[in-house]
């Protein structure tokens, strides 16, 4: 339980906390990041098809007032 403030628990596949940006402006919390397209597999082979998403992502929540 958080006495005063907010606790956010996010799971975003393929991104770590260093890949994300957190901003609070005018009572709105925004979490954003960017997934980079991985052209190669771990073995160094080129991908023919990938169903993983890439690009920018952003999610915002209006924070309640105390």
CSV table of N, CA, C and O in Angstrom, one decimal:
chain,number,residue,atom,x,y,z
A,1,UNK,N,0.8,-1.2,0.0
A,1,UNK,CA,0.0,0.0,0.0
A,1,UNK,C,0.9,1.2,0.0
A,1,UNK,O,1.8,1.4,0.8
A,2,UNK,N,0.6,2.2,-0.9
A,2,UNK,CA,1.3,3.4,-0.9
A,2,UNK,C,0.5,4.5,-0.2
A,2,UNK,O,-0.7,4.7,-0.5
A,3,UNK,N,1.1,5.1,0.9
A,3,UNK,CA,0.4,6.0,1.7
A,3,UNK,C,0.0,7.3,1.0
A,3,UNK,O,-1.0,7.8,1.0
A,4,UNK,N,1.0,7.9,0.2
A,4,UNK,CA,0.8,9.1,-0.5
A,4,UNK,C,1.6,9.0,-1.8
A,4,UNK,O,2.8,8.8,-1.8
A,5,UNK,N,0.9,9.1,-2.9
A,5,UNK,CA,1.6,9.0,-4.2
A,5,UNK,C,0.9,7.9,-5.0
A,5,UNK,O,-0.2,7.5,-4.7
A,6,UNK,N,1.7,7.4,-6.0
A,6,UNK,CA,1.2,6.4,-6.9
A,6,UNK,C,2.2,5.3,-7.1
A,6,UNK,O,3.4,5.5,-7.1
A,7,UNK,N,1.7,4.1,-7.3
A,7,UNK,CA,2.6,3.0,-7.6
A,7,UNK,C,2.1,2.4,-8.9
A,7,UNK,O,0.9,2.0,-9.0
A,8,UNK,N,2.9,2.3,-9.9
A,8,UNK,CA,2.6,1.8,-11.2
A,8,UNK,C,3.4,0.6,-11.5
A,8,UNK,O,4.6,0.7,-11.4
A,9,UNK,N,2.8,-0.5,-11.9
A,9,UNK,CA,3.5,-1.7,-12.3
A,9,UNK,C,3.2,-2.0,-13.7
A,9,UNK,O,2.0,-2.2,-14.1
A,10,UNK,N,4.2,-1.9,-14.6
A,10,UNK,CA,4.0,-2.1,-16.1
A,10,UNK,C,4.8,-3.2,-16.5
A,10,UNK,O,6.0,-3.5,-16.1
A,11,UNK,N,4.3,-4.0,-17.5
A,11,UNK,CA,5.0,-5.0,-18.1
A,11,UNK,C,4.9,-4.7,-19.6
A,11,UNK,O,3.8,-4.8,-20.2
A,12,UNK,N,6.0,-4.4,-20.2
A,12,UNK,CA,6.1,-4.1,-21.7
A,12,UNK,C,7.1,-5.0,-22.3
A,12,UNK,O,8.3,-4.8,-22.1
A,13,UNK,N,6.6,-6.0,-23.0
A,13,UNK,CA,7.5,-7.0,-23.6
A,13,UNK,C,8.6,-6.3,-24.5
A,13,UNK,O,8.2,-5.5,-25.3
A,14,UNK,N,9.8,-6.7,-24.4
A,14,UNK,CA,10.9,-6.2,-25.3
A,14,UNK,C,11.5,-4.9,-24.8
A,14,UNK,O,12.5,-4.5,-25.5
A,15,UNK,N,11.0,-4.3,-23.8
A,15,UNK,CA,11.6,-3.0,-23.3
A,15,UNK,C,12.0,-3.1,-21.8
A,15,UNK,O,11.2,-3.7,-21.0
A,16,UNK,N,13.1,-2.5,-21.5
A,16,UNK,CA,13.5,-2.4,-20.1
A,16,UNK,C,13.2,-1.0,-19.6
A,16,UNK,O,12.8,-0.1,-20.3
A,17,UNK,N,13.4,-0.8,-18.3
A,17,UNK,CA,13.1,0.5,-17.7
A,17,UNK,C,13.9,1.6,-18.3
A,17,UNK,O,13.5,2.8,-18.4
A,18,UNK,N,15.1,1.3,-18.8
A,18,UNK,CA,16.0,2.3,-19.4
A,18,UNK,C,15.5,2.7,-20.8
A,18,UNK,O,15.9,3.7,-21.4
A,19,UNK,N,14.6,1.9,-21.4
A,19,UNK,CA,14.0,2.2,-22.7
A,19,UNK,C,12.8,3.0,-22.7
A,19,UNK,O,12.2,3.4,-23.7
A,20,UNK,N,12.3,3.3,-21.5
A,20,UNK,CA,11.1,4.1,-21.3
A,20,UNK,C,11.3,5.5,-20.8
A,20,UNK,O,12.3,5.7,-20.1
A,21,UNK,N,10.3,6.3,-21.1
A,21,UNK,CA,10.3,7.7,-20.6
A,21,UNK,C,9.0,7.9,-19.8
A,21,UNK,O,8.0,7.5,-20.2
A,22,UNK,N,9.1,8.5,-18.6
A,22,UNK,CA,8.0,8.8,-17.8
A,22,UNK,C,7.9,10.3,-17.6
A,22,UNK,O,8.9,10.9,-17.2
A,23,UNK,N,6.7,10.8,-17.8
A,23,UNK,CA,6.5,12.3,-17.7
A,23,UNK,C,5.2,12.5,-17.1
A,23,UNK,O,4.2,11.8,-17.3
A,24,UNK,N,5.1,13.5,-16.2
A,24,UNK,CA,3.9,14.0,-15.6
A,24,UNK,C,3.7,15.5,-15.9
A,24,UNK,O,4.6,16.3,-15.6
A,25,UNK,N,2.6,15.8,-16.6
A,25,UNK,CA,2.4,17.2,-17.0
A,25,UNK,C,0.9,17.5,-16.8
A,25,UNK,O,0.1,16.7,-17.4
A,26,UNK,N,0.6,18.5,-16.1
A,26,UNK,CA,-0.8,19.0,-15.9
A,26,UNK,C,-1.7,17.8,-15.4
A,26,UNK,O,-2.8,17.6,-15.9
A,27,UNK,N,-1.2,17.0,-14.5
A,27,UNK,CA,-2.0,15.9,-13.9
A,27,UNK,C,-2.2,14.7,-14.8
A,27,UNK,O,-3.0,13.8,-14.5
A,28,UNK,N,-1.4,14.6,-15.9
A,28,UNK,CA,-1.4,13.4,-16.8
A,28,UNK,C,-0.1,12.7,-16.7
A,28,UNK,O,1.0,13.3,-17.0
A,29,UNK,N,-0.1,11.4,-16.4
A,29,UNK,CA,1.1,10.6,-16.4
A,29,UNK,C,1.2,9.9,-17.8
A,29,UNK,O,0.2,9.3,-18.2
A,30,UNK,N,2.4,10.1,-18.4
A,30,UNK,CA,2.6,9.5,-19.7
A,30,UNK,C,3.8,8.6,-19.7
A,30,UNK,O,4.9,9.1,-19.2
A,31,UNK,N,3.7,7.4,-20.1
A,31,UNK,CA,4.8,6.4,-20.3
A,31,UNK,C,5.0,6.2,-21.8
A,31,UNK,O,4.0,5.8,-22.5
A,32,UNK,N,6.2,6.4,-22.3
A,32,UNK,CA,6.4,6.2,-23.7
A,32,UNK,C,7.8,5.5,-23.9
A,32,UNK,O,8.6,5.5,-23.1
A,33,UNK,N,7.9,5.0,-25.1
A,33,UNK,CA,9.2,4.3,-25.4
A,33,UNK,C,9.2,3.9,-26.9
A,33,UNK,O,8.3,4.3,-27.7
A,34,UNK,N,10.2,3.2,-27.3
A,34,UNK,CA,10.4,2.9,-28.7
A,34,UNK,C,11.0,1.5,-28.8
A,34,UNK,O,12.1,1.2,-28.2
A,35,UNK,N,10.3,0.6,-29.5
A,35,UNK,CA,10.9,-0.7,-29.8
A,35,UNK,C,11.6,-0.6,-31.1
A,35,UNK,O,11.1,-0.2,-32.1
A,36,UNK,N,12.8,-1.1,-31.1
A,36,UNK,CA,13.6,-1.1,-32.4
A,36,UNK,C,13.4,-2.4,-33.1
A,36,UNK,O,13.2,-3.4,-32.5
A,37,UNK,N,13.4,-2.3,-34.4
A,37,UNK,CA,13.2,-3.5,-35.2
A,37,UNK,C,14.5,-4.2,-35.3
A,37,UNK,O,15.5,-3.7,-35.6
A,38,UNK,N,14.4,-5.5,-34.9
A,38,UNK,CA,15.6,-6.4,-34.9
A,38,UNK,C,15.6,-7.1,-36.3
A,38,UNK,O,14.8,-8.0,-36.5
A,39,UNK,N,16.6,-6.7,-37.1
A,39,UNK,CA,16.7,-7.3,-38.4
A,39,UNK,C,17.3,-8.7,-38.4
A,39,UNK,O,17.1,-9.5,-39.3
A,40,UNK,N,18.0,-9.1,-37.4
A,40,UNK,CA,18.7,-10.4,-37.3
A,40,UNK,C,18.2,-11.2,-36.1
A,40,UNK,O,17.8,-10.7,-35.1
A,41,UNK,N,18.2,-12.5,-36.3
A,41,UNK,CA,17.9,-13.4,-35.2
A,41,UNK,C,19.2,-13.5,-34.4
A,41,UNK,O,20.3,-13.1,-34.8
A,42,UNK,N,19.2,-14.3,-33.3
A,42,UNK,CA,20.4,-14.5,-32.4
A,42,UNK,C,21.5,-15.2,-33.2
A,42,UNK,O,22.6,-15.0,-33.0
A,43,UNK,N,21.1,-16.1,-34.1
A,43,UNK,CA,22.1,-16.9,-34.9
A,43,UNK,C,22.7,-16.1,-36.0
A,43,UNK,O,23.5,-16.6,-36.7
A,44,UNK,N,22.2,-14.8,-36.2
A,44,UNK,CA,22.7,-14.0,-37.3
A,44,UNK,C,22.0,-14.2,-38.6
A,44,UNK,O,22.3,-13.5,-39.6
A,45,UNK,N,21.0,-15.0,-38.7
A,45,UNK,CA,20.2,-15.2,-39.9
A,45,UNK,C,19.2,-14.1,-40.1
A,45,UNK,O,18.7,-13.5,-39.1
A,46,UNK,N,18.9,-13.7,-41.3
A,46,UNK,CA,17.9,-12.7,-41.6
A,46,UNK,C,16.5,-13.3,-41.4
A,46,UNK,O,16.2,-14.4,-41.6
A,47,UNK,N,15.6,-12.4,-40.8
A,47,UNK,CA,14.2,-12.8,-40.6
A,47,UNK,C,13.5,-12.7,-41.9
A,47,UNK,O,13.6,-11.7,-42.7
A,48,UNK,N,12.6,-13.7,-42.2
A,48,UNK,CA,11.8,-13.6,-43.4
A,48,UNK,C,10.4,-13.0,-43.0
A,48,UNK,O,9.9,-12.2,-43.7
A,49,UNK,N,10.0,-13.3,-41.8
A,49,UNK,CA,8.7,-12.7,-41.3
A,49,UNK,C,8.8,-12.6,-39.7
A,49,UNK,O,9.3,-13.5,-39.1
A,50,UNK,N,8.4,-11.5,-39.2
A,50,UNK,CA,8.3,-11.3,-37.8
A,50,UNK,C,7.0,-10.7,-37.4
A,50,UNK,O,6.5,-9.8,-38.1
A,51,UNK,N,6.3,-11.3,-36.4
A,51,UNK,CA,5.0,-10.8,-35.9
A,51,UNK,C,5.1,-10.0,-34.7
A,51,UNK,O,4.2,-9.7,-34.0
A,52,UNK,N,6.3,-9.5,-34.4
A,52,UNK,CA,6.5,-8.7,-33.2
A,52,UNK,C,6.4,-7.2,-33.7
A,52,UNK,O,6.8,-6.8,-34.7
A,53,UNK,N,5.7,-6.4,-32.8
A,53,UNK,CA,5.5,-5.0,-33.2
A,53,UNK,C,6.8,-4.2,-32.9
A,53,UNK,O,7.6,-4.6,-32.0
A,54,UNK,N,7.0,-3.1,-33.6
A,54,UNK,CA,8.1,-2.3,-33.3
A,54,UNK,C,7.6,-0.8,-33.6
A,54,UNK,O,6.5,-0.6,-34.2
A,55,UNK,N,8.4,0.1,-33.2
A,55,UNK,CA,8.0,1.5,-33.3
A,55,UNK,C,7.7,2.1,-32.0
A,55,UNK,O,8.1,1.6,-30.9
A,56,UNK,N,7.1,3.3,-32.0
A,56,UNK,CA,6.9,4.0,-30.7
A,56,UNK,C,5.6,3.6,-30.1
A,56,UNK,O,4.7,3.1,-30.7
A,57,UNK,N,5.6,3.7,-28.7
A,57,UNK,CA,4.4,3.4,-28.0
A,57,UNK,C,4.2,4.5,-26.9
A,57,UNK,O,5.2,5.1,-26.5
A,58,UNK,N,3.0,4.7,-26.5
A,58,UNK,CA,2.7,5.8,-25.5
A,58,UNK,C,1.4,5.4,-24.9
A,58,UNK,O,0.4,5.0,-25.5
A,59,UNK,N,1.3,5.6,-23.6
A,59,UNK,CA,0.1,5.4,-22.8
A,59,UNK,C,0.0,6.5,-21.8
A,59,UNK,O,1.0,6.8,-21.1
A,60,UNK,N,-1.2,7.1,-21.6
A,60,UNK,CA,-1.3,8.2,-20.7
A,60,UNK,C,-2.5,7.9,-19.7
A,60,UNK,O,-3.5,7.3,-20.2
A,61,UNK,N,-2.4,8.4,-18.5
A,61,UNK,CA,-3.5,8.2,-17.5
A,61,UNK,C,-3.6,9.6,-16.8
A,61,UNK,O,-2.6,10.2,-16.4
A,62,UNK,N,-4.9,10.0,-16.6
A,62,UNK,CA,-5.1,11.2,-15.8
A,62,UNK,C,-5.1,10.8,-14.4
A,62,UNK,O,-5.7,9.8,-14.0
A,63,UNK,N,-4.2,11.5,-13.6
A,63,UNK,CA,-4.1,11.1,-12.2
A,63,UNK,C,-5.2,11.7,-11.4
A,63,UNK,O,-5.5,12.9,-11.6
A,64,UNK,N,-5.7,11.0,-10.4
A,64,UNK,CA,-6.7,11.5,-9.5
A,64,UNK,C,-6.1,12.5,-8.5
A,64,UNK,O,-4.9,12.5,-8.2
A,65,UNK,N,-7.0,13.5,-8.1
A,65,UNK,CA,-6.5,14.5,-7.1
A,65,UNK,C,-6.6,13.9,-5.7
A,65,UNK,O,-7.5,13.1,-5.5
A,66,UNK,N,-5.8,14.3,-4.8
A,66,UNK,CA,-5.9,13.9,-3.4
A,66,UNK,C,-7.0,14.6,-2.7
A,66,UNK,O,-7.2,15.8,-2.9
